[in-house]
Amino acid sequence: MKFQKRHIALLVYILFLLLPIYWLFNMSIKTNTEILGSMTLFPDNPTLANYATILTDPAWYSGYINSMIYVAINVVISLTVALPAAYAFSRYNFTGDKHLFFWLLTNRMAPPAVFLLPFFQLYSSVGLFDTHIAVALAHCLFNVPLAVWILEGFMSGIPKEIDETAYIDGYSFPRFFTTIFIPLIRSGIGVTAFFCFMFSWVELLLARTLTSVNAKPIVATMTRTVSASGMDWGVLAAAGVLTIVPGALVIWFVRNYIAKGFAMGRV
Amino acid sequence: MNKITNNKAWFLVLPVFFIVAISAIIPLMTVVNYSVQDIFGPDNRFFVGTEWFKQVLDDSRLHEALLRQIGYTFSVLLIEIPLGICIALTLPRKGWGVSACMVLLALPLLIPWNVVGTIWQIFGRADIGLGGYVLNMLGVDYNYTQSSVDAWLTVLVMDVWHWTSLVVLLCYAGLRSIPDAYYQAAKIDGASRWAVFRFIQLPKMQSVLVIGVLLRFMDSFMIYTEPFVLTGGGPGNATTFLSQYLTRMAVGQFDLGPAAAFSLIYFLIILLVCWVFYTVVMNAGQREEH
């Protein structure tokens, strides 16, 4: 690869992206005395004490477990319902299909703040308040439309002749769908799962409102600790670093499809 | 692709329909219900018609929040879209660098939004944050908790940091779909760098740019968490955007009626833009097919 001027711009930009993350990591392996006492680019005495605090205190680590649980439930629900729907949208014309698609998209565009209070009352009234399933269902509001949208893009790229050949060969719809079609679009499914994971993982407002103790997500644990017990910067930074790790791992798996996925499979 | 007309396809869509209906229609009805009533208790409520809507539309603090929101959203678009295009053009097309760049660029998008706020809250502080410390050392009097200009700029830089990658990845996907033959033809014709960009790359990026612009419009129009963590809407009301104002009204002061009326207006604004977006994208898609 020839080194050109344009690579300098790219390097500067990536440096700009990484510097704040590095600073968070840097703080997470310092003691509070060092954080508040002096400005050091590298920690003098690197310590893992902040991480130890989080990984041994149930109030902290249960937040991670709760987040993982509701994100996983959400990804499973979103994919299960979105797969057949996306197939219908990509292959058939049916009464009201365009209006339905538009209506689904409007939910991706609804500000969560609008739904805050009604959601709280709805889930309280059916006894789902403070459960993982409540948060997972609430996140379906924006993740299901997104999943349908992305999957539809990927499915439209598969030639229809494949479906027709399979039906002529005597495949029933469920058998065709599970044994032929799903393997064909597995990269699309992977990318969709990634996006559902992403938007459920980063969301705070709904997750915080719908939980109190048993299903409290890590993001809520962090904001509440900030206001309650003064500023334990080291632990806060360590908790932040730990929320980045799952995302970084997941990106690695979809790195080759990620650009196409962001274009909703439409390129 | 010509599709078959088959109304049985509705059966495949039903699960999605039900799950979204439960989480969208019931809450929306609740909001509509609140917006026309004055509620004192479970059995003590009055129908007030459009009173809340009038009150909300006359609320001067709301007008300020709306103006602030529009200014913010336009600043975000004006910075992120051109910057995103530029960065996408600098990305390598093959080799190990592609994967590495993808992972690094996508990283900010996967960070929970309140952690994004926390990162910049720390980074911008003059006593413990690298950014604030360096700025003050250079003689810039920077303090985002005191000065509203600094707070505004910090929120803006944070958004650029957080979301420009989305635009970059979208544009990159568009650029990747250009066959090498186009570039070779341009080379034979002796096209300038600008001509290649203007007549080959930009048209190919058009459809993804529409998606990018509207995703950024919607998401920056409903931004809540990051400024909430970073500045809490302050100093004063300098960084109080619509979602923050709404949440304060609904959960903080429990003004359900006005909050619901405001929610509906807020939703309608986004819906309108969304409809324009949908029409534009669908028309662009049809033009490509023909």
Short mmCIF file of C-alpha atoms in Angstrom, two decimals, chain A residues 30 43 49 57 98 120 155 168 170 189 198 220 230-231 234 264:
data_model
loop_
_atom_site.label_atom_id
_atom_site.label_comp_id
_atom_site.label_asym_id
_atom_site.label_seq_id
_atom_site.Cartn_x
_atom_site.Cartn_y
_atom_site.Cartn_z
CA LYS A 30 -5.33 4.45 37.78
CA PRO A 43 -0.50 5.53 34.69
CA ALA A 49 -8.43 -2.66 41.58
CA ASP A 57 -19.69 -6.52 43.65
CA LYS A 98 -46.59 -0.20 1.24
CA PHE A 120 -44.26 2.36 32.10
CA MET A 155 -33.42 -10.82 0.60
CA ILE A 168 -40.97 -27.04 -8.55
CA GLY A 170 -41.42 -30.16 -4.34
CA ILE A 189 -29.02 -12.40 9.36
CA MET A 198 -26.27 -2.60 18.92
CA ALA A 220 -28.66 2.59 34.59
CA GLY A 230 -19.89 11.18 44.96
CA MET A 231 -17.43 10.56 42.17
CA GLY A 234 -11.77 5.05 38.54
CA MET A 264 -29.52 -1.52 4.97
#
